[in-house]
CSV table of C-alpha atoms in Angstrom, one decimal:
chain,number,residue,atom,x,y,z
A,419,MET,CA,6.4,-23.2,-11.6
A,420,ALA,CA,4.9,-23.2,-15.3
A,421,VAL,CA,1.7,-24.8,-14.0
A,422,GLY,CA,1.3,-22.3,-11.2
A,423,ARG,CA,1.8,-18.9,-13.2
A,424,PRO,CA,-1.7,-18.8,-14.4
A,425,ARG,CA,-3.3,-19.4,-11.2
A,426,VAL,CA,-1.0,-16.6,-9.7
A,427,GLY,CA,-1.7,-14.3,-12.2
A,428,ALA,CA,-5.2,-14.5,-12.2
A,429,ALA,CA,-5.3,-13.9,-8.5
A,430,LEU,CA,-3.1,-11.0,-8.9
A,431,GLY,CA,-5.1,-9.9,-11.8
A,432,ALA,CA,-8.2,-9.9,-10.0
A,433,ALA,CA,-6.6,-8.4,-6.5
A,434,LEU,CA,-5.4,-5.3,-8.8
A,435,LEU,CA,-8.6,-4.7,-10.2
A,436,ALA,CA,-10.6,-4.8,-6.8
A,437,ARG,CA,-8.0,-2.5,-5.3
A,438,LEU,CA,-8.2,0.1,-8.3
A,439,GLY,CA,-11.8,-0.1,-8.4
A,440,LEU,CA,-11.4,0.9,-4.6
A,441,VAL,CA,-9.1,4.0,-5.4
A,442,LEU,CA,-11.5,5.2,-8.2
A,443,TYR,CA,-14.4,4.7,-5.7
A,444,GLY,CA,-12.4,6.5,-2.9
A,445,LEU,CA,-12.0,9.6,-5.4
A,446,HIS,CA,-15.5,9.5,-5.9
A,447,GLN,CA,-16.7,9.4,-2.3
A,448,ASP,CA,-13.8,12.1,-1.2
A,449,GLY,CA,-15.5,14.5,-3.5
A,450,ALA,CA,-19.3,13.7,-2.9
A,451,MET,CA,-19.7,12.8,0.6
A,452,ARG,CA,-19.0,14.3,4.2
A,453,VAL,CA,-17.6,11.0,5.2
A,454,ARG,CA,-14.0,10.5,3.3
A,455,TYR,CA,-12.8,7.2,1.9
A,456,THR,CA,-9.2,8.5,2.2
A,457,ASP,CA,-7.4,7.5,5.4
A,458,VAL,CA,-6.5,10.8,7.2
A,459,ASP,CA,-3.0,9.9,7.2
A,460,TYR,CA,-2.8,10.1,3.8
A,461,ARG,CA,-3.7,13.8,3.7
A,462,VAL,CA,-0.6,14.1,6.3
A,463,PHE,CA,1.9,12.1,4.3
A,464,THR,CA,1.0,14.5,1.4
A,465,ASP,CA,1.4,17.4,3.2
A,466,ALA,CA,4.8,16.2,4.7
A,467,ALA,CA,5.8,15.3,1.0
A,468,ARG,CA,4.8,19.1,-0.1
A,469,LEU,CA,7.0,20.4,2.4
A,470,VAL,CA,10.0,18.5,1.4
A,471,THR,CA,9.5,19.9,-1.9
A,472,GLU,CA,9.7,23.1,-0.7
A,473,GLY,CA,13.1,22.2,1.1
A,474,ARG,CA,11.4,22.1,4.6
A,475,SER,CA,11.1,19.4,7.4
A,476,PRO,CA,8.0,17.0,6.8
A,477,TYR,CA,8.0,17.6,10.8
A,478,ARG,CA,6.4,21.1,10.3
A,479,ARG,CA,3.1,19.4,9.4
A,480,ALA,CA,1.5,18.1,12.8
A,481,THR,CA,0.7,14.6,13.4
A,482,TYR,CA,3.5,13.5,11.0
A,483,ARG,CA,5.2,10.7,13.0
A,484,TYR,CA,7.0,8.6,10.2
A,485,THR,CA,10.2,8.4,8.7
A,486,PRO,CA,11.1,11.2,6.3
A,487,LEU,CA,11.9,8.7,3.6
A,488,LEU,CA,8.0,8.0,3.2
A,489,ALA,CA,7.7,11.7,2.5
A,490,TRP,CA,10.4,11.5,0.1
A,491,LEU,CA,8.7,8.5,-1.7
A,492,LEU,CA,5.4,10.4,-1.8
A,493,THR,CA,6.8,13.6,-3.7
A,494,PRO,CA,5.0,12.7,-7.0
A,495,ASN,CA,1.7,13.3,-5.0
A,496,VAL,CA,3.1,17.0,-5.7
A,497,TYR,CA,4.5,16.7,-8.9
A,498,LEU,CA,2.2,14.3,-10.6
A,499,ALA,CA,-0.8,13.4,-8.8
A,500,GLU,CA,-2.3,12.9,-5.2
A,501,VAL,CA,-3.3,9.5,-6.3
A,502,PHE,CA,0.2,8.3,-6.7
A,503,GLY,CA,0.7,7.4,-3.1
A,504,LYS,CA,-2.2,5.0,-3.2
A,505,LEU,CA,-0.9,3.2,-6.6
A,506,LEU,CA,2.6,2.9,-4.8
A,507,PHE,CA,0.8,1.2,-1.8
A,508,VAL,CA,-1.3,-1.0,-3.9
A,509,ALA,CA,2.0,-2.1,-5.8
A,510,GLY,CA,3.6,-2.9,-2.3
A,511,ASP,CA,0.5,-4.6,-1.4
A,512,LEU,CA,0.8,-7.1,-4.6
A,513,ALA,CA,4.4,-7.5,-4.3
A,514,ALA,CA,3.9,-8.3,-0.6
A,515,ALA,CA,1.6,-11.3,-2.0
A,516,VAL,CA,4.3,-12.6,-4.7
A,517,VAL,CA,7.1,-12.7,-1.9
A,518,ALA,CA,4.7,-14.5,0.5
A,519,TYR,CA,3.8,-16.9,-2.4
A,520,ARG,CA,7.6,-17.5,-3.1
A,521,VAL,CA,8.2,-18.1,0.9
A,522,LEU,CA,5.8,-20.8,0.4
A,523,ARG,CA,7.0,-22.5,-2.4
A,524,ARG,CA,10.8,-22.4,-0.8
A,525,ARG,CA,9.1,-24.2,2.5
A,526,GLY,CA,7.9,-26.9,0.3
A,527,ALA,CA,4.2,-26.0,-0.2
A,528,ALA,CA,2.5,-26.9,-3.4
A,529,ASP,CA,1.8,-24.6,-5.9
A,530,GLY,CA,-1.9,-24.8,-5.7
A,531,GLN,CA,-1.9,-24.6,-1.7
A,532,ALA,CA,0.7,-21.4,-2.0
A,533,CYS,CA,-1.5,-19.7,-4.3
A,534,GLY,CA,-4.6,-20.3,-2.4
A,535,CYS,CA,-3.2,-19.4,0.7
A,536,CYS,CA,-2.0,-16.0,-0.5
A,537,ALA,CA,-5.5,-15.5,-2.1
A,538,ALA,CA,-7.6,-16.2,0.7
A,539,ALA,CA,-5.3,-14.6,3.4
A,540,TRP,CA,-4.0,-11.5,1.7
A,541,LEU,CA,-5.0,-11.0,-2.1
A,542,LEU,CA,-8.6,-11.3,-1.6
A,543,ASN,CA,-8.9,-10.2,1.9
A,544,PRO,CA,-11.0,-7.1,2.2
A,545,LEU,CA,-8.9,-5.5,5.2
A,546,PRO,CA,-5.5,-5.4,3.0
A,547,MET,CA,-7.5,-4.1,0.2
A,548,ALA,CA,-9.1,-1.1,2.0
A,549,VAL,CA,-5.7,-0.3,3.8
A,550,SER,CA,-3.8,0.1,0.8
A,551,SER,CA,-6.7,1.9,-1.6
A,552,ARG,CA,-7.3,4.1,1.6
A,553,GLY,CA,-3.5,5.3,1.6
A,554,ASN,CA,-2.1,3.7,4.5
A,555,ALA,CA,1.5,2.6,4.1
A,556,GLU,CA,1.7,-0.6,6.0
A,557,ALA,CA,1.7,-2.5,2.7
A,558,LEU,CA,5.4,-1.3,2.2
A,559,VAL,CA,6.2,-2.5,5.9
A,560,ALA,CA,4.7,-5.8,5.1
A,561,LEU,CA,6.9,-6.1,1.8
A,562,LEU,CA,10.0,-5.6,3.7
A,563,VAL,CA,9.2,-7.9,6.4
A,564,LEU,CA,8.4,-10.9,4.0
A,565,ALA,CA,11.3,-10.0,2.1
A,566,THR,CA,13.5,-10.5,5.2
A,567,LEU,CA,11.9,-13.9,5.7
A,568,TYR,CA,12.3,-14.9,2.2
A,569,PHE,CA,16.1,-14.1,2.4
A,570,VAL,CA,16.7,-15.7,5.7
A,571,GLU,CA,15.2,-18.8,4.8
A,572,GLY,CA,17.1,-18.9,1.5
A,573,GLY,CA,20.3,-18.6,3.5
A,574,SER,CA,21.1,-14.9,2.1
A,575,VAL,CA,21.7,-13.4,5.3
A,576,GLY,CA,23.1,-10.0,4.0
A,577,LYS,CA,20.1,-9.3,1.7
A,578,ALA,CA,17.8,-10.2,4.7
A,579,ALA,CA,19.6,-7.7,6.8
A,580,VAL,CA,18.9,-5.0,4.7
A,581,CYS,CA,15.6,-5.2,4.2
A,582,TYR,CA,15.1,-6.1,8.0
A,583,GLY,CA,16.9,-2.6,8.7
A,584,LEU,CA,14.7,-1.0,6.2
A,585,ALA,CA,11.5,-2.5,7.8
A,586,VAL,CA,12.8,-1.3,11.4
A,587,HIS,CA,13.5,2.1,10.2
A,588,MET,CA,10.0,2.3,8.8
A,589,LYS,CA,8.3,0.7,11.6
A,590,ILE,CA,9.6,0.0,15.0
A,591,TYR,CA,7.7,-3.1,15.6
A,592,PRO,CA,9.9,-5.4,13.3
A,593,LEU,CA,12.5,-4.8,16.0
A,594,THR,CA,10.8,-7.7,18.1
A,595,TYR,CA,11.7,-10.1,15.5
A,596,ALA,CA,15.4,-9.7,16.1
A,597,LEU,CA,15.7,-12.4,18.9
A,598,PRO,CA,13.6,-15.1,16.8
A,599,ILE,CA,16.0,-14.1,13.7
A,600,ALA,CA,19.0,-14.7,16.0
A,601,LEU,CA,17.9,-18.1,17.3
A,602,HIS,CA,17.1,-19.2,14.2
A,603,LEU,CA,20.5,-18.2,12.3
A,604,GLN,CA,22.0,-20.0,15.3
A,605,SER,CA,20.0,-23.2,14.9
A,606,LYS,CA,20.7,-23.5,11.2
A,607,CYS,CA,24.7,-23.3,12.0
A,608,CYS,CA,24.0,-25.9,14.4
A,609,GLY,CA,22.5,-28.2,11.9
A,610,GLY,CA,19.0,-27.3,12.6
A,611,GLU,CA,19.0,-28.9,16.2
A,612,GLY,CA,19.1,-25.8,18.2
A,613,ALA,CA,21.5,-24.9,21.1
A,614,VAL,CA,20.8,-27.4,23.9
A,615,ASP,CA,21.7,-30.6,21.7
A,616,THR,CA,25.2,-29.4,20.7
A,617,GLY,CA,27.8,-30.4,23.3
A,618,CYS,CA,27.1,-28.1,25.9
A,619,ASP,CA,27.6,-28.4,29.5
A,620,LYS,CA,25.1,-31.2,31.0
A,621,LYS,CA,24.4,-29.6,34.1
A,622,ALA,CA,23.4,-26.6,32.3
A,623,LYS,CA,20.8,-28.4,30.4
A,624,PHE,CA,18.4,-29.1,33.6
A,625,THR,CA,18.3,-25.3,34.3
A,626,PHE,CA,16.5,-22.8,32.6
A,627,VAL,CA,19.3,-20.2,33.2
A,628,GLY,CA,21.6,-22.7,31.7
A,629,TYR,CA,19.3,-23.1,28.8
A,630,LEU,CA,19.1,-19.4,27.8
A,631,TRP,CA,22.8,-19.2,28.6
A,632,GLN,CA,23.5,-21.9,26.2
A,633,LEU,CA,21.2,-19.8,23.4
A,634,PHE,CA,23.1,-16.7,23.9
A,635,VAL,CA,26.3,-18.5,23.4
A,636,LYS,CA,25.4,-20.1,20.5
A,637,MET,CA,24.1,-16.9,18.9
A,638,LEU,CA,27.4,-15.6,18.5
A,639,ASN,CA,28.2,-17.0,15.1
A,640,ARG,CA,29.1,-15.7,11.7
A,641,ASP,CA,25.7,-15.3,10.2
A,642,VAL,CA,24.2,-13.4,13.6
A,643,LEU,CA,27.1,-11.2,13.5
A,644,LEU,CA,26.6,-10.6,9.9
A,645,PHE,CA,23.0,-10.0,10.1
A,646,GLY,CA,23.4,-7.7,13.2
A,647,THR,CA,26.1,-5.7,11.6
A,648,VAL,CA,24.4,-5.2,8.0
A,649,ALA,CA,21.0,-4.3,9.9
A,650,GLY,CA,22.6,-2.0,12.2
A,651,SER,CA,24.5,-0.4,9.7
A,652,VAL,CA,21.2,0.2,7.5
A,653,LEU,CA,19.4,1.4,10.2
A,654,ALA,CA,22.4,3.8,11.8
A,655,ALA,CA,23.2,5.3,8.3
A,656,LEU,CA,19.6,6.1,7.8
A,657,THR,CA,19.1,7.5,11.5
A,658,VAL,CA,22.4,9.5,11.1
A,659,ALA,CA,21.6,10.9,7.9
A,660,PHE,CA,18.0,12.0,8.6
A,661,TYR,CA,19.5,13.3,12.0
A,662,HIS,CA,21.7,15.6,10.3
A,663,LEU,CA,18.9,16.9,7.7
A,664,TYR,CA,16.1,17.3,10.5
A,665,GLY,CA,17.3,17.2,13.9
A,666,TRP,CA,15.8,16.2,17.3
A,667,ASP,CA,12.2,16.4,15.3
A,668,PHE,CA,13.2,13.2,13.6
A,669,LEU,CA,14.2,11.2,16.5
A,670,GLU,CA,11.4,12.6,18.5
A,671,HIS,CA,8.4,11.7,16.1
A,672,ALA,CA,9.8,8.8,13.9
A,673,TYR,CA,11.2,6.7,17.1
A,674,LEU,CA,10.9,7.9,20.5
A,675,TYR,CA,7.2,9.2,20.2
A,676,HIS,CA,6.1,5.6,19.4
A,677,LEU,CA,8.0,4.1,22.3
A,678,THR,CA,6.3,6.5,24.7
A,679,ARG,CA,3.0,7.1,22.7
A,680,ARG,CA,-0.2,7.1,25.3
A,681,ASP,CA,-2.9,7.2,23.0
A,682,ILE,CA,-6.0,8.3,25.1
A,683,ARG,CA,-8.6,8.4,22.1
A,684,HIS,CA,-10.8,5.0,21.9
A,685,ASN,CA,-8.9,2.2,20.1
A,686,PHE,CA,-9.2,-1.8,20.7
A,687,SER,CA,-6.3,-1.9,23.0
A,688,PRO,CA,-7.4,-3.1,26.5
A,689,TYR,CA,-5.2,-0.2,28.3
A,690,PHE,CA,-6.8,2.4,26.4
A,691,TYR,CA,-9.6,3.3,29.1
A,692,MET,CA,-6.8,2.8,31.8
A,693,LEU,CA,-4.5,5.5,30.0
A,694,TYR,CA,-7.6,7.7,29.4
A,695,LEU,CA,-8.4,8.0,33.2
A,696,THR,CA,-4.9,8.4,34.3
A,697,ALA,CA,-3.9,11.1,31.4
A,698,GLU,CA,-3.3,13.9,34.0
A,699,SER,CA,-2.0,11.7,36.5
A,700,LYS,CA,1.7,11.3,37.5
A,701,TRP,CA,1.5,7.7,37.2
A,702,SER,CA,0.8,8.3,33.3
A,703,PHE,CA,4.2,7.6,32.0
A,704,ALA,CA,4.9,4.7,34.4
A,705,LEU,CA,1.7,3.0,33.4
A,706,GLY,CA,2.3,3.4,29.8
A,707,LEU,CA,6.1,2.0,30.1
A,708,ALA,CA,4.5,-1.0,32.5
A,709,ALA,CA,2.3,-2.0,29.7
A,710,PHE,CA,5.3,-3.3,27.9
A,711,LEU,CA,5.6,-6.0,30.2
A,712,PRO,CA,3.3,-8.5,29.2
A,713,GLN,CA,4.1,-8.2,25.6
A,714,LEU,CA,7.9,-8.7,26.4
A,715,LEU,CA,7.1,-11.7,28.5
A,716,LEU,CA,5.1,-13.3,25.9
A,717,LEU,CA,7.6,-12.6,23.1
A,718,LEU,CA,10.3,-14.0,24.9
A,719,VAL,CA,8.6,-17.3,25.7
A,720,VAL,CA,7.4,-17.3,21.9
A,721,SER,CA,10.6,-16.7,20.7
A,722,ILE,CA,12.3,-19.7,22.7
A,723,ALA,CA,9.6,-21.9,21.9
A,724,PHE,CA,9.2,-21.5,18.1
A,725,TYR,CA,12.4,-19.9,16.9
A,726,ARG,CA,13.1,-23.2,14.4
A,727,ASP,CA,10.2,-22.2,12.3
A,728,LEU,CA,10.9,-18.7,11.7
A,729,ALA,CA,7.7,-17.5,9.7
A,730,PHE,CA,5.5,-19.0,12.6
A,731,CYS,CA,7.4,-17.3,15.1
A,732,CYS,CA,7.2,-14.1,13.6
A,733,PHE,CA,3.5,-14.5,13.1
A,734,LEU,CA,2.9,-15.1,16.6
A,735,HIS,CA,5.0,-12.2,17.4
A,736,THR,CA,3.4,-10.0,15.8
A,737,ALA,CA,-0.2,-11.2,16.6
A,738,ILE,CA,0.9,-10.9,20.2
A,739,PHE,CA,2.2,-7.5,20.0
A,740,VAL,CA,-0.8,-6.3,18.4
A,741,SER,CA,-3.1,-7.7,20.7
A,742,PHE,CA,-1.4,-6.4,23.7
A,743,ASN,CA,-0.3,-3.3,22.4
A,744,LYS,CA,-1.0,0.0,24.3
A,745,VAL,CA,-2.5,1.2,20.9
A,746,CYS,CA,-4.4,-1.0,18.5
A,747,THR,CA,-6.3,0.2,15.3
A,748,SER,CA,-7.6,-1.9,12.6
A,749,GLN,CA,-4.8,-1.0,10.2
A,750,TYR,CA,-2.4,-2.9,12.8
A,751,PHE,CA,-3.9,-6.4,11.9
A,752,VAL,CA,-2.1,-6.0,8.6
A,753,TRP,CA,0.9,-6.6,10.5
A,754,TYR,CA,0.1,-10.1,11.2
A,755,LEU,CA,-2.3,-10.9,8.2
A,756,CYS,CA,0.6,-10.4,5.6
A,757,LEU,CA,2.4,-13.4,7.6
A,758,LEU,CA,-0.9,-15.4,7.8
A,759,PRO,CA,-0.3,-17.0,4.2
A,760,LEU,CA,3.2,-18.5,5.6
A,761,VAL,CA,1.6,-20.4,8.8
A,762,MET,CA,-1.7,-21.7,6.9
A,763,PRO,CA,-0.4,-25.0,5.7
A,764,SER,CA,1.3,-25.9,9.0
A,765,VAL,CA,-1.8,-25.3,11.0
A,766,LYS,CA,-4.1,-28.5,10.6
A,767,MET,CA,-7.6,-27.3,11.7
A,768,SER,CA,-10.8,-28.2,10.5
A,769,TRP,CA,-12.6,-25.9,8.1
A,770,CYS,CA,-15.6,-25.4,10.7
A,771,ARG,CA,-13.3,-24.6,13.5
A,772,GLY,CA,-11.4,-22.0,11.3
A,773,VAL,CA,-14.6,-20.3,10.1
A,774,LEU,CA,-15.6,-20.3,14.0
A,775,LEU,CA,-12.7,-18.6,14.9
A,776,LEU,CA,-12.9,-16.1,11.8
A,777,PHE,CA,-16.3,-15.3,12.7
A,778,LEU,CA,-15.6,-14.5,16.3
A,779,TRP,CA,-12.9,-12.5,15.1
A,780,PHE,CA,-15.2,-10.4,13.4
A,781,VAL,CA,-18.1,-10.3,15.9
A,782,GLY,CA,-15.5,-8.9,18.1
A,783,GLN,CA,-14.6,-6.1,16.0
A,784,GLY,CA,-18.1,-5.5,15.5
A,785,LEU,CA,-19.5,-5.5,19.4
A,786,TRP,CA,-16.4,-2.8,19.5
A,787,LEU,CA,-17.4,-0.6,16.7
A,788,ALA,CA,-21.1,-0.3,17.9
A,789,PRO,CA,-20.5,1.7,21.1
A,790,ALA,CA,-17.3,3.2,19.2
A,791,TYR,CA,-19.9,4.8,16.6
A,792,PHE,CA,-22.1,6.2,19.0
A,793,LEU,CA,-19.3,7.8,20.8
A,794,GLU,CA,-17.9,9.4,17.6
A,795,PHE,CA,-20.8,10.3,15.6
A,796,LYS,CA,-23.5,10.8,18.3
A,797,GLY,CA,-21.5,12.0,21.1
A,798,TYR,CA,-22.7,9.4,23.5
A,799,SER,CA,-20.5,8.6,26.5
A,800,THR,CA,-19.6,5.0,25.9
A,801,PHE,CA,-16.2,4.8,27.2
A,802,LEU,CA,-16.9,1.7,29.6
A,803,LEU,CA,-18.5,0.0,26.8
A,804,ILE,CA,-15.9,0.4,24.3
A,805,TRP,CA,-13.3,-0.8,27.1
A,806,LEU,CA,-15.2,-3.9,27.7
A,807,ALA,CA,-15.7,-4.7,24.0
A,808,GLY,CA,-12.1,-4.2,23.9
A,809,LEU,CA,-11.5,-6.7,26.7
A,810,LEU,CA,-13.6,-9.1,24.8
A,811,PHE,CA,-11.8,-8.6,21.8
A,812,LEU,CA,-8.3,-9.3,23.6
A,813,PHE,CA,-10.0,-12.6,24.7
A,814,ILE,CA,-11.1,-13.8,21.3
A,815,ASN,CA,-7.4,-12.8,19.8
A,816,SER,CA,-5.9,-15.0,22.6
A,817,LEU,CA,-8.4,-17.9,21.8
A,818,ILE,CA,-7.5,-17.8,18.2
A,819,ILE,CA,-3.6,-17.5,19.2
A,820,VAL,CA,-4.0,-20.4,21.2
A,821,GLN,CA,-6.1,-22.6,19.0
A,822,ILE,CA,-3.4,-21.8,16.1
A,823,ILE,CA,-0.8,-22.8,18.4
A,824,SER,CA,-2.4,-26.0,19.6
A,825,HIS,CA,-3.1,-27.2,16.0
A,826,TYR,CA,0.1,-26.1,14.8
A,827,GLN,CA,2.5,-28.9,13.1
A,828,LYS,CA,5.4,-28.3,11.4
A,829,GLU,CA,5.5,-30.3,8.0
A,830,ALA,CA,8.2,-32.7,7.4
A,831,GLN,CA,8.7,-31.2,3.9
A,832,VAL,CA,9.4,-27.6,5.5
A,833,ALA,CA,12.0,-29.0,7.6
A,834,LYS,CA,13.5,-31.0,5.1
A,835,LYS,CA,13.7,-28.0,2.6
A,836,LEU,CA,15.3,-25.8,5.1
A,837,LYS,CA,17.9,-28.7,6.1
A,838,GLN,CA,18.9,-28.9,2.4
A,839,GLN,CA,19.7,-25.1,2.3
């Protein structure tokens, strides 16, 4: 570790300077230009925090769809300076990189490799820089998710469960990690061999239903029950406390809204145009729920196929969830980008192929942004073009996911490290 600290410190220092520079530039642009640098949600956060300091509900601020905990954390925006929240998010951004580095080291990656992966995929990536410096809270969720993986792979099930409960409370999407985490914990209790190879009924081995049944039975062990109990208790305690303070508004805006949300504004989702055209239809709600089915099926398959490597499984989970979600904006990409450093050492892909896939990913966004610009700023009706560009972007994302899976090779050193723990 002594050799690696200067490298990590240099990367963190450069990342910090870049983010602070963007924060300062944002203050200038907000005051000098019509188009603000600061994310519109940051103003919503600050208004909600102001309501909290006045003893009122943060949900009196229209469009506040988050946990009250976030409004509480940002009360220094009111008492100290409005820029406090951005600095908090930048700190969470950098802390997430430190945790990702430690996860990589725990998984057996060399110091230089771990530092390089974190720098390339996160610290020096312009997208996470922009998201945190514009005042978006995604970095805090990324930190909690990475901390969960760090503690799970280190065998600290209780600490992992606390972080996981907080992550689900902050954002709903980490709830999809429940199945792979449970499968991973049961496989560790079975000596890393998985459920099928541990003396179960031989006839059941030849049926898919039997295989699923074996997985379910093996999940009922001490670590899984401990993780579920602690994480459930943390989530339940926060839910009960905030429900007592803010009533039904809290449940509706922090949880239920995100499950039934049907955003008809233009976004990267392949479903946006369908939901836009059927907004007034009696089938609108049903179509919104049906959009979850492809996600659920793909997440189930990925969970069963890759649960032994939890970091890789969670990365695929998040990439699939974001790509096939009913609502998809650029800040959602941070959800899986924070996990990218953890899987980079296991993806044996040539630089040419990797650069080509990255190029396609940016091209897909550019082709979407062009008609979106003419719709939002010029008033042209480009909904169809936006939808077609969204379908192309979905195809590109699916291609990238398939390429990552096909070039995935779980390193022997990772397996050896995990078996020693």
